[in-house]
XYZ file of N, CA and C in Angstrom:
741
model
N 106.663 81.585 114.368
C 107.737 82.322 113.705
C 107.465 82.382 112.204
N 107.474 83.864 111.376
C 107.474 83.583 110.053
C 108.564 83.496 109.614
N 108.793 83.787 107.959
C 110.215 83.779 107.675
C 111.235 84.705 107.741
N 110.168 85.805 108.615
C 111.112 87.378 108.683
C 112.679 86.778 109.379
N 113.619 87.482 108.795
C 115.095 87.482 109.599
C 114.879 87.709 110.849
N 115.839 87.514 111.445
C 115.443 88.049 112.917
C 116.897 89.168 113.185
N 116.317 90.217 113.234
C 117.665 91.294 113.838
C 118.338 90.815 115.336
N 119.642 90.470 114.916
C 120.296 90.842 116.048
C 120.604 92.086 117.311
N 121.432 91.577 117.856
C 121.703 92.622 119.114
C 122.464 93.609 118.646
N 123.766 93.506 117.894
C 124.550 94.184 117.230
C 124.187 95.015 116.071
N 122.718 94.312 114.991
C 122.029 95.546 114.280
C 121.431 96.008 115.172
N 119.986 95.729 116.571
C 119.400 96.587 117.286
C 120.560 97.826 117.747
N 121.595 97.560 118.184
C 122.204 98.680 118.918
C 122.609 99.656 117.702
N 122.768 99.305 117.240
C 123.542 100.448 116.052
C 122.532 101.184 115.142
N 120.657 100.657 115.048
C 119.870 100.976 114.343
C 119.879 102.312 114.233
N 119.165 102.685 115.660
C 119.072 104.378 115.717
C 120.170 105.286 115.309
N 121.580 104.794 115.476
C 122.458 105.907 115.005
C 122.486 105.935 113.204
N 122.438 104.685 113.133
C 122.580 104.379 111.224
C 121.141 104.954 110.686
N 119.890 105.275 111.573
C 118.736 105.640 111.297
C 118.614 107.032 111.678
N 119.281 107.972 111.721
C 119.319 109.646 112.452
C 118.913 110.392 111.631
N 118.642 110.235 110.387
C 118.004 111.187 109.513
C 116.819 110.873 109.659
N 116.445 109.667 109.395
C 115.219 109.562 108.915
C 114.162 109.679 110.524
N 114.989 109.647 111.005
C 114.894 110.119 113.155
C 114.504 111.470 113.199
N 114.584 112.054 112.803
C 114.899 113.643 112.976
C 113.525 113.729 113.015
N 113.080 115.144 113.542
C 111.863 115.754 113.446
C 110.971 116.396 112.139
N 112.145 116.547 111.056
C 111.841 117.599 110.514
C 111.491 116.377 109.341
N 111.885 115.441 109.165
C 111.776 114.076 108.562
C 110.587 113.380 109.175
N 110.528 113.333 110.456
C 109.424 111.730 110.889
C 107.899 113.198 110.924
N 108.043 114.159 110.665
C 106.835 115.366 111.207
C 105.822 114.893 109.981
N 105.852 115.121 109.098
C 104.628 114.413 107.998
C 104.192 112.898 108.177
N 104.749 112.208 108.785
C 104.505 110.810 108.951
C 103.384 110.887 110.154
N 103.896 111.528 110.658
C 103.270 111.229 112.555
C 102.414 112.459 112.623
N 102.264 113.168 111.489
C 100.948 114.286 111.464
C 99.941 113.508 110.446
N 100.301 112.541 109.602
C 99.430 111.976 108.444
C 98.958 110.629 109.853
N 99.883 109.985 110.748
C 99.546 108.910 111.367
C 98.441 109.480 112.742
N 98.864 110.163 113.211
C 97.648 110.795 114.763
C 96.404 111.368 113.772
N 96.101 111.997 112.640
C 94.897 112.242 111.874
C 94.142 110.711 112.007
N 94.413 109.729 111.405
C 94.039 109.060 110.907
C 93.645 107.958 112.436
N 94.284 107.999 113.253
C 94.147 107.609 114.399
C 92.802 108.188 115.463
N 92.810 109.080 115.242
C 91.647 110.141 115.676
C 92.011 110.032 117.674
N 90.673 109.783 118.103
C 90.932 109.804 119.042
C 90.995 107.999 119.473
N 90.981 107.047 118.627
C 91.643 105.841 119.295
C 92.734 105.633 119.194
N 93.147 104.242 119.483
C 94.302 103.939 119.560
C 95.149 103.015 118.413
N 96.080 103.410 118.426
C 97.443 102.682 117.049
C 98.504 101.433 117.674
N 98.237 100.695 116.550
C 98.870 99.530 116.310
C 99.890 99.569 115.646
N 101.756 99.619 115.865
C 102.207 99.250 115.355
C 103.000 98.138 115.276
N 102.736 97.421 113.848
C 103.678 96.043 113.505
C 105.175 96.353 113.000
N 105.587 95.824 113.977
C 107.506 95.674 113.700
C 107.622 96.968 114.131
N 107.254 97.213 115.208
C 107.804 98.718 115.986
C 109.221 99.330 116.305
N 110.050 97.537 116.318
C 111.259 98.144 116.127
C 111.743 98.587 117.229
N 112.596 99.969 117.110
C 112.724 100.908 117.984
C 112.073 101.862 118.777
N 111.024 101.671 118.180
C 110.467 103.034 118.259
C 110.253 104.116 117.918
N 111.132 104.497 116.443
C 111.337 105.364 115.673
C 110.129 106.546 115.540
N 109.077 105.233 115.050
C 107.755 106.040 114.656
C 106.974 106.502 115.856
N 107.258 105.341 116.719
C 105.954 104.994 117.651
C 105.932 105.815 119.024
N 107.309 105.770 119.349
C 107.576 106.569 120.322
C 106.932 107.992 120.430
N 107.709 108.768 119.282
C 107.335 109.975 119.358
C 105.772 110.750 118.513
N 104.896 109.254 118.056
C 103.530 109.156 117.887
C 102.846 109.000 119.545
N 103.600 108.081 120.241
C 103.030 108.619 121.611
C 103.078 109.845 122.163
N 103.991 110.275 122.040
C 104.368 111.527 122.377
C 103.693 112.812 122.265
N 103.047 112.606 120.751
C 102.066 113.588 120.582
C 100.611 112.962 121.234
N 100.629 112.196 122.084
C 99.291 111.688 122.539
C 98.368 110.619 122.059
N 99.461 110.303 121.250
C 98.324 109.059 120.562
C 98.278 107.855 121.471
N 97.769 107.024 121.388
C 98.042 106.024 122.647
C 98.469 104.744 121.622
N 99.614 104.225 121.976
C 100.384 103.253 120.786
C 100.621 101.808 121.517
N 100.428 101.014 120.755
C 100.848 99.352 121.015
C 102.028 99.279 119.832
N 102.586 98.189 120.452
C 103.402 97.659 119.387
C 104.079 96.010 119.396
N 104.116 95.562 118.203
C 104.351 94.204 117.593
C 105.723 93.991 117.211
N 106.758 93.462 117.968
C 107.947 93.285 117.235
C 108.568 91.985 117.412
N 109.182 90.788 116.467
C 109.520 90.023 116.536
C 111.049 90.079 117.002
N 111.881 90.783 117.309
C 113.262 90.963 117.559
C 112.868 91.321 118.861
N 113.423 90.313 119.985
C 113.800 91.162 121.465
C 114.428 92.107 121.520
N 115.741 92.318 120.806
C 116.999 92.911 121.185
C 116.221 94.225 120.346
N 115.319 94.746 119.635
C 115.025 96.038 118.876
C 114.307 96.386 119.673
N 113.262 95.400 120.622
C 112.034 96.016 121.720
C 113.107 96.401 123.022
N 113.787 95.833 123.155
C 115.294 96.425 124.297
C 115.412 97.955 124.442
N 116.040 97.786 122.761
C 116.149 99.671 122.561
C 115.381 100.219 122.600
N 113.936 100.159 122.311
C 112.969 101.040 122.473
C 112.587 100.986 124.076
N 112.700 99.703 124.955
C 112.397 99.961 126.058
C 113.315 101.001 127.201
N 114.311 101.313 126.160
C 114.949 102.033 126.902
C 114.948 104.026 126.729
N 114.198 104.163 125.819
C 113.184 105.220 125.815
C 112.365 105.570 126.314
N 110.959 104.380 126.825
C 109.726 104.683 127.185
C 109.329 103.008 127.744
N 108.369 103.467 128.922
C 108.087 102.184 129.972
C 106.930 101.593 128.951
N 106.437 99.801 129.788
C 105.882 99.385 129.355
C 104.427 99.786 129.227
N 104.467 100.093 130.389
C 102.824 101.021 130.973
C 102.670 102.281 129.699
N 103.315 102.841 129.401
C 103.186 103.675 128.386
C 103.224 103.347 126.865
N 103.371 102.652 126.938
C 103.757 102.145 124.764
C 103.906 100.266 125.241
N 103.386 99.973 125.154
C 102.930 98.310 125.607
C 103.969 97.567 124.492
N 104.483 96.579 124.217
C 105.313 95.993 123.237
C 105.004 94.318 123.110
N 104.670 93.624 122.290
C 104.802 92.447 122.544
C 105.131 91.626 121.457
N 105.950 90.660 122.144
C 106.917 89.748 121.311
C 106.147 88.983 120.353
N 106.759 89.106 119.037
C 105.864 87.955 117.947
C 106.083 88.738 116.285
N 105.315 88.055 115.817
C 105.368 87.995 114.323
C 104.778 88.762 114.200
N 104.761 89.978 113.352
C 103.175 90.398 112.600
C 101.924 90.378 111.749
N 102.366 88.739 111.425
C 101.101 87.767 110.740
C 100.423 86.853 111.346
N 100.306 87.121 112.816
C 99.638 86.143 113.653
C 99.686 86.871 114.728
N 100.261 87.407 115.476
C 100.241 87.726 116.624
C 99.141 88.601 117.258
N 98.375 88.588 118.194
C 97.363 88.802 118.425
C 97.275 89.892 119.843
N 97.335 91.372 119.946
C 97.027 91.673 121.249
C 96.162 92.203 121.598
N 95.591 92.152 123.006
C 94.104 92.590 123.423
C 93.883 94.613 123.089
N 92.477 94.128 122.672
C 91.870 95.692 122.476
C 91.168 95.774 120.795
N 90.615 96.880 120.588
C 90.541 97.220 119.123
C 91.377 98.331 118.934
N 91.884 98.796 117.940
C 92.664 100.225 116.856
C 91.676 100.719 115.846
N 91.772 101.997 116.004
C 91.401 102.702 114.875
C 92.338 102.795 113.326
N 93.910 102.823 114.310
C 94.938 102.398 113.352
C 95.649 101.473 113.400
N 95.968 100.459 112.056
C 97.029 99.802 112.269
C 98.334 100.373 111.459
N 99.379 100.462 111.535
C 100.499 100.858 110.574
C 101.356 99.892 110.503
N 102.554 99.708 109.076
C 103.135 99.477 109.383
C 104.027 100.169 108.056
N 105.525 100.494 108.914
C 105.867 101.471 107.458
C 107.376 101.004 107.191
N 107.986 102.356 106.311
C 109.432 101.837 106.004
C 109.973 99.964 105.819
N 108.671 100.492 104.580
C 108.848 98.580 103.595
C 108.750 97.412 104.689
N 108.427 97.900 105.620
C 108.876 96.329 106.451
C 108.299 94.979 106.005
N 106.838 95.418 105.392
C 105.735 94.208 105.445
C 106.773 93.257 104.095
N 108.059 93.742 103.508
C 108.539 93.365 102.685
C 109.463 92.367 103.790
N 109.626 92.222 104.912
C 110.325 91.196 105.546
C 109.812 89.973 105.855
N 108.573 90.084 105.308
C 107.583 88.973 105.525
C 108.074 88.566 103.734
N 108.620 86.980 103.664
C 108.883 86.582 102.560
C 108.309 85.771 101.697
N 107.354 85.696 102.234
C 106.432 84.666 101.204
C 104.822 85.406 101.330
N 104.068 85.686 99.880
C 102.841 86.030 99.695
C 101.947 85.421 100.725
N 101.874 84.269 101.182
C 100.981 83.816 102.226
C 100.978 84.458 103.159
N 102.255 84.616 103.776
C 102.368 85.388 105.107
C 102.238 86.983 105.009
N 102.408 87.575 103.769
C 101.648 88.851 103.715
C 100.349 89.070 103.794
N 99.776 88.055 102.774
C 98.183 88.171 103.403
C 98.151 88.122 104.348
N 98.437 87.207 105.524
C 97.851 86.769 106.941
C 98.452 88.111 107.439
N 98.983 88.967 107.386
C 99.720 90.114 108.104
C 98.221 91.185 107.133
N 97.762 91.310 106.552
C 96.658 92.297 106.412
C 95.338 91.271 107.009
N 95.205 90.402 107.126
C 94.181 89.600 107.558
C 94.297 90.198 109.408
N 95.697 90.333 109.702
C 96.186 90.469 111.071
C 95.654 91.907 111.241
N 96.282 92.915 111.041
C 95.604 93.854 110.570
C 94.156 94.018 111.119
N 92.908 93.844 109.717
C 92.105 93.817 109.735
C 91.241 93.192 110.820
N 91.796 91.953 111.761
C 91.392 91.609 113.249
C 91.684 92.604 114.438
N 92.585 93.193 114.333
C 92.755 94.240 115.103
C 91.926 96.008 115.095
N 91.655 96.293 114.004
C 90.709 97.065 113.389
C 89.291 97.453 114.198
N 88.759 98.121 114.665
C 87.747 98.819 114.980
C 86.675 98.964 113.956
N 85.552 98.871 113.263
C 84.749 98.808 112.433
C 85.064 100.449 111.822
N 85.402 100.747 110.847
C 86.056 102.126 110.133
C 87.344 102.071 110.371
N 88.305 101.819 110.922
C 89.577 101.429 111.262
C 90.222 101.634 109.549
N 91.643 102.089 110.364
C 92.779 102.139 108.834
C 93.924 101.326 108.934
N 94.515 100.648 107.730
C 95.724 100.086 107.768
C 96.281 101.203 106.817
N 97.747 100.984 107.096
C 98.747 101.781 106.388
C 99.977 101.420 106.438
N 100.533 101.305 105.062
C 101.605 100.683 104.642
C 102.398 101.768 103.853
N 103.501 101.952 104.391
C 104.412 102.743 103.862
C 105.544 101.960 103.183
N 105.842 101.962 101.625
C 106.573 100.717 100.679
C 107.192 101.316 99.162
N 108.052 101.048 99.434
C 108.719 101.661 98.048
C 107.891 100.571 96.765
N 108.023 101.205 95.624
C 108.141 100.593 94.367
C 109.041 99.877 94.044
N 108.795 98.796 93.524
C 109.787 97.537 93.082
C 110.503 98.456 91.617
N 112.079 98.908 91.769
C 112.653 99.821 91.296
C 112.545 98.817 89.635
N 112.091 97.944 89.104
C 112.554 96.806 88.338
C 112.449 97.634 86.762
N 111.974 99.274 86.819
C 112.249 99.929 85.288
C 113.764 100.212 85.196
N 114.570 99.976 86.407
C 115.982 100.353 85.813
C 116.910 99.118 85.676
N 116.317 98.005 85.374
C 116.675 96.813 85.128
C 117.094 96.609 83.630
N 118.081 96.744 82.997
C 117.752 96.462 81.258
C 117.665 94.885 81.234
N 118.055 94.409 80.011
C 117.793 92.736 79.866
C 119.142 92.445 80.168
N 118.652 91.104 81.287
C 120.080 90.431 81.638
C 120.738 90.996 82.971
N 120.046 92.429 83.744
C 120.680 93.280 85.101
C 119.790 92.606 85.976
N 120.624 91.914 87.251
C 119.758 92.220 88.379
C 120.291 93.056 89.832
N 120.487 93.380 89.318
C 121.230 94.546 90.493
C 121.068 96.214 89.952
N 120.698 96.791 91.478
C 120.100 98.496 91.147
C 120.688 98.913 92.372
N 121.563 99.952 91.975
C 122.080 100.544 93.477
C 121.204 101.781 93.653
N 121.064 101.671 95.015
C 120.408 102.507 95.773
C 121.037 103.667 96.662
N 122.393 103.659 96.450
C 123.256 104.925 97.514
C 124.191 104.324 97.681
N 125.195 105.223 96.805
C 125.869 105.668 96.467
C 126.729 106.854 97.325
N 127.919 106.499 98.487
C 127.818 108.322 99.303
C 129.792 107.284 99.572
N 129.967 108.706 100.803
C 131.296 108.380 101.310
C 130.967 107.165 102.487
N 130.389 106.921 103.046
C 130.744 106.137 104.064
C 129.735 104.851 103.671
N 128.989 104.789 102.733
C 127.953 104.064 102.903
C 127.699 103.736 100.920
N 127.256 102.164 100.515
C 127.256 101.642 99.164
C 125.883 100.774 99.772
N 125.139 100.706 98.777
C 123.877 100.214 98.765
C 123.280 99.953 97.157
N 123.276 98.177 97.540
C 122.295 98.144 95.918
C 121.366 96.226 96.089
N 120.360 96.491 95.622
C 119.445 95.558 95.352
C 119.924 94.525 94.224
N 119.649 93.145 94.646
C 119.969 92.554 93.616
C 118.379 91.354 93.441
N 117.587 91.149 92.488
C 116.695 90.538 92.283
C 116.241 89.355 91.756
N 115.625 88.446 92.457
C 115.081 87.216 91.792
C 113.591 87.537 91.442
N 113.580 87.507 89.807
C 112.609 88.025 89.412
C 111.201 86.749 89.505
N 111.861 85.782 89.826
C 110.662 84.709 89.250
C 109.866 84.549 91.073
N 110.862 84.504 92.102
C 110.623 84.556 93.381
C 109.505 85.917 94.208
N 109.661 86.916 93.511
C 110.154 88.360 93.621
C 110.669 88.716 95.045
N 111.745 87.925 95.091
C 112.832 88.240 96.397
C 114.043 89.145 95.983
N 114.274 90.232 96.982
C 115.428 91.255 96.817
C 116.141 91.167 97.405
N 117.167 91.153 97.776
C 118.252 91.137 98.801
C 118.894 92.608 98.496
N 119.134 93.183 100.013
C 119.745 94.322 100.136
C 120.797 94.603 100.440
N 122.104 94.670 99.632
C 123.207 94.621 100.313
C 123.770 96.109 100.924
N 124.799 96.123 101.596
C 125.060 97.409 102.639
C 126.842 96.799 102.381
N 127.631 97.904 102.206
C 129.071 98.297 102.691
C 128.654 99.512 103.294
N 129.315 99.170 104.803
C 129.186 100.678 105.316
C 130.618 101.266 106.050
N 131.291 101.771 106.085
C 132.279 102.290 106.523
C 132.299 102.934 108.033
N 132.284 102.427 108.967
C 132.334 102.764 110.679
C 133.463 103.540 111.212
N 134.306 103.286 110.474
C 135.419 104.430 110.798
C 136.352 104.979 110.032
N 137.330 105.565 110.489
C 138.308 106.011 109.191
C 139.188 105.327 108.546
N 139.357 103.976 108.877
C 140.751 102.973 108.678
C 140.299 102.497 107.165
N 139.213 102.975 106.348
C 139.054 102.845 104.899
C 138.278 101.387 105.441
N 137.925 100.892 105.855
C 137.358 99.325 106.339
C 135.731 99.124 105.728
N 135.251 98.216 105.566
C 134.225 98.651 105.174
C 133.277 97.283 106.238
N 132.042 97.714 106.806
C 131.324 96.345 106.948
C 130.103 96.110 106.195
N 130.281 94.696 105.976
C 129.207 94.346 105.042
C 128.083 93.724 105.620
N 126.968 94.041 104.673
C 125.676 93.085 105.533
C 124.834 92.924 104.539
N 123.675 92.396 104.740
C 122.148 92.164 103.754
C 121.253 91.338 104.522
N 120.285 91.885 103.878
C 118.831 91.428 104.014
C 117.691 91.014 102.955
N 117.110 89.918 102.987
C 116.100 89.259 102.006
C 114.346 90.230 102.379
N 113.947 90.434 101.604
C 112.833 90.847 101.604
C 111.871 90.434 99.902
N 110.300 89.935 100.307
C 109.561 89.892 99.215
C 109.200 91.332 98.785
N 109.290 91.918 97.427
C 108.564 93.176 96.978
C 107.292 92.637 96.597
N 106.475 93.815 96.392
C 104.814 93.770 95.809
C 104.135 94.931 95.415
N 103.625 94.729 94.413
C 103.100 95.890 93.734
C 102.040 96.062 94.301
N 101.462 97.743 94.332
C 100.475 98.539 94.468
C 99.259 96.851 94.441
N 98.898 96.728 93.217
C 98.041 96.405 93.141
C 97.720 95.031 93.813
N 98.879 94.574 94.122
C 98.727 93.302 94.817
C 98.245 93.129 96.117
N 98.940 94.516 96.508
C 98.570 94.599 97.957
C 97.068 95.081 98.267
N 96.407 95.384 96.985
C 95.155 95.652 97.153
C 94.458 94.699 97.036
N 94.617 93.694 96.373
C 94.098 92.196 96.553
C 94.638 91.163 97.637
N 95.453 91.598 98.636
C 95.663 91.268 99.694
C 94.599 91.813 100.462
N 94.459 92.860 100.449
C 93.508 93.736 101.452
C 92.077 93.540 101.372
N 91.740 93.005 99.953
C 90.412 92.331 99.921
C 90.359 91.491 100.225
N 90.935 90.480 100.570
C 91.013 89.335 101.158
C 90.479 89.284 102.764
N 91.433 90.669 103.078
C 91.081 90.656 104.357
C 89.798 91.568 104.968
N 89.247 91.430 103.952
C 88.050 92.721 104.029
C 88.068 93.809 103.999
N 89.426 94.635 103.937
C 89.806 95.930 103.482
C 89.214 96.473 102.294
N 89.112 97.948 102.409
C 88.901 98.669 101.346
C 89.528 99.370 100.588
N 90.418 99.945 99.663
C 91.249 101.224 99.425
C 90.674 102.334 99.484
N 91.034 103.154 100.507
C 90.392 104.458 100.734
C 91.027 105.285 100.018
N 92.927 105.560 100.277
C 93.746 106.560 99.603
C 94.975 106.031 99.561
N 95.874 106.535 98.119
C 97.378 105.884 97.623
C 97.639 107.107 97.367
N 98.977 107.818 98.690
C 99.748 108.924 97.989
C 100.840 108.725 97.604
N 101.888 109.297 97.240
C 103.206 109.149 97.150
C 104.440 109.790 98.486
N 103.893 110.053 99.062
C 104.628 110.498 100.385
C 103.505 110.713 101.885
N 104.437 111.103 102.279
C 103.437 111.114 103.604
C 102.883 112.893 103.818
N 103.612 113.393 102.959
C 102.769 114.934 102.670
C 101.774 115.100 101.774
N 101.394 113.395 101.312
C 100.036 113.159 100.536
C 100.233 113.962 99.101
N 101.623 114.194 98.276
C 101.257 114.098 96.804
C 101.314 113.356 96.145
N 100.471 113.471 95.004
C 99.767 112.312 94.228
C 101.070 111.070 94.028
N 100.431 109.960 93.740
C 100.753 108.761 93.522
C 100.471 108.387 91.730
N 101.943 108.706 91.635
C 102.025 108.535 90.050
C 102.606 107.179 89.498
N 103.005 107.223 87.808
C 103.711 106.033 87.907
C 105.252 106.422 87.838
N 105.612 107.416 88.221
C 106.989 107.821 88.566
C 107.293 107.796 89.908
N 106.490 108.040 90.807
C 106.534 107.858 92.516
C 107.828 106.545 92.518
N 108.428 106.751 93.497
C 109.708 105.729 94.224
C 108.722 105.162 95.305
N 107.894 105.333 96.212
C 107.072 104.812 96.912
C 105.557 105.335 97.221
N 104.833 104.430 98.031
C 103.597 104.961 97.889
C 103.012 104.983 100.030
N 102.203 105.870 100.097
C 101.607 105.205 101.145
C 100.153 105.450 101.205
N 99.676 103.536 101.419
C 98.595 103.568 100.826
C 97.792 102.960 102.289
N 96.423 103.455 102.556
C 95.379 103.505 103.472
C 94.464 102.405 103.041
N 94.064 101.102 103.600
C 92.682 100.495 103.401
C 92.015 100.882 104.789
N 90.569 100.822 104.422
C 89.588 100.912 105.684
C 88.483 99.704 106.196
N 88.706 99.695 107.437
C 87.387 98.523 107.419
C 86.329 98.760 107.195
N 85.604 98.435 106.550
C 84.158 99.291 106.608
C 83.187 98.850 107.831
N 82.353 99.814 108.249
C 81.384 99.450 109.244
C 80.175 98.580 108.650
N 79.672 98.177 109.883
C 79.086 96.991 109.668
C 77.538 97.356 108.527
């Protein structure tokens, strides 16, 4: 077990509906056209698969997909989409966990590798990675920027959304670099609000590239979206490709 939280039954069930945008087709279509390229004709690894969000409908277009998730109750919901024989799932961490075969791809996106809370266990999650890898093989990490330019002296808190049913803002331990994410979300009309949060480590671009050397990775490409424009220092996130190199 690392130090990732572990999602409950009550966040698994409610994920996909609180997740419907970013669900949509017209939303996950640059992700899962940038992810089956890069996949070619082998097969993809994803860590913290979750629901299925990505992975599912990356099978779908034919890719042939595994997946790594430490929450039973999130591999539940996805098993209730698509059989095992078809999209394989297995229980565990994504800094150790080990399943049979090689990938051309590994992914893992929407900040997750930020649920892994301590720098050690991020390395061992690109070290993980990189064991799973096919000789030319890609990792890919999809991760926001640590928002910390809208911090003045003395703020640690940055809200992130702002709407009618839903309040969202980061609050930071700068010396740790641990974030906690807090959520008011409003479920119905009685004005009620429910609250929640989550701990996650942030990491810069460059760190994660000295993670990736570690694990024998290379940096191939850093865009700023998954429609691949450039990666500036204004970008809100990046998604960035290492490769294994052949022998």
């Amino acid at each position: 077990m690392t130090s990732s939280e572990l999602w409950t039954r009550a966040t698994a069930d409610r994920y996909d509906a609180e997740e419907s945008e970013t669900s949509s087709a017209a939303s996950l279509g640059p992700a899962l056209a940038f992810l089956a390229d890069l996949a070619g004709d082998g097969r993809a690894l994803e860590f913290a698969i979750g629901t299925g969000r990505v992975g599912v409908p990356l099978r779908e277009r034919g890719v042939p997909v595994a997946g790594i998730e430490l929450s039973e109750h999130m591999a539940a919901v996805l098993r209730r989409k698509i059989d095992e024989d078809t999209l394989p799932v297995t229980i565990g961490d994504m800094a150790t966990t080990v399943v049979p075969g090689g990938f051309t791809l590994v992914y893992l996106v929407y900040n997750t590798i930020t649920n892994l809370l301590t720098q050690d266990e991020q390395v061992e999650c690109f070290r993980n990675a990189a064991r799973h890898l096919t000789p030319g093989g890609r990792f890919v990490i999809e991760l926001g920027v640590p928002p910390l330019r809208f911090l003045p002296p003395g703020q640690v808190a940055v809200p992130f959304d702002v709407s009618e049913r839903h309040v969202g803002f980061d609050t930071f331990d700068l010396v740790q670099q641990i974030l906690v994410s807090h959520h008011f979300t409003r479920d119905g009309d009685d004005g009620r609000y429910r609250r929640g949060s989550s701990r996650h480590r942030y990491a810069w671009p460059a760190e994660l590239d000295l993670m990736a050397r570690l694990a024998g990775l290379e940096l191939e490409r850093r865009v700023a979206d998954w429609s691949g424009e450039p990666f500036t220092e204004d970008s809100a996130k990046h998604i960035s490709v290492w490769r294994k190199p052949s022998p």
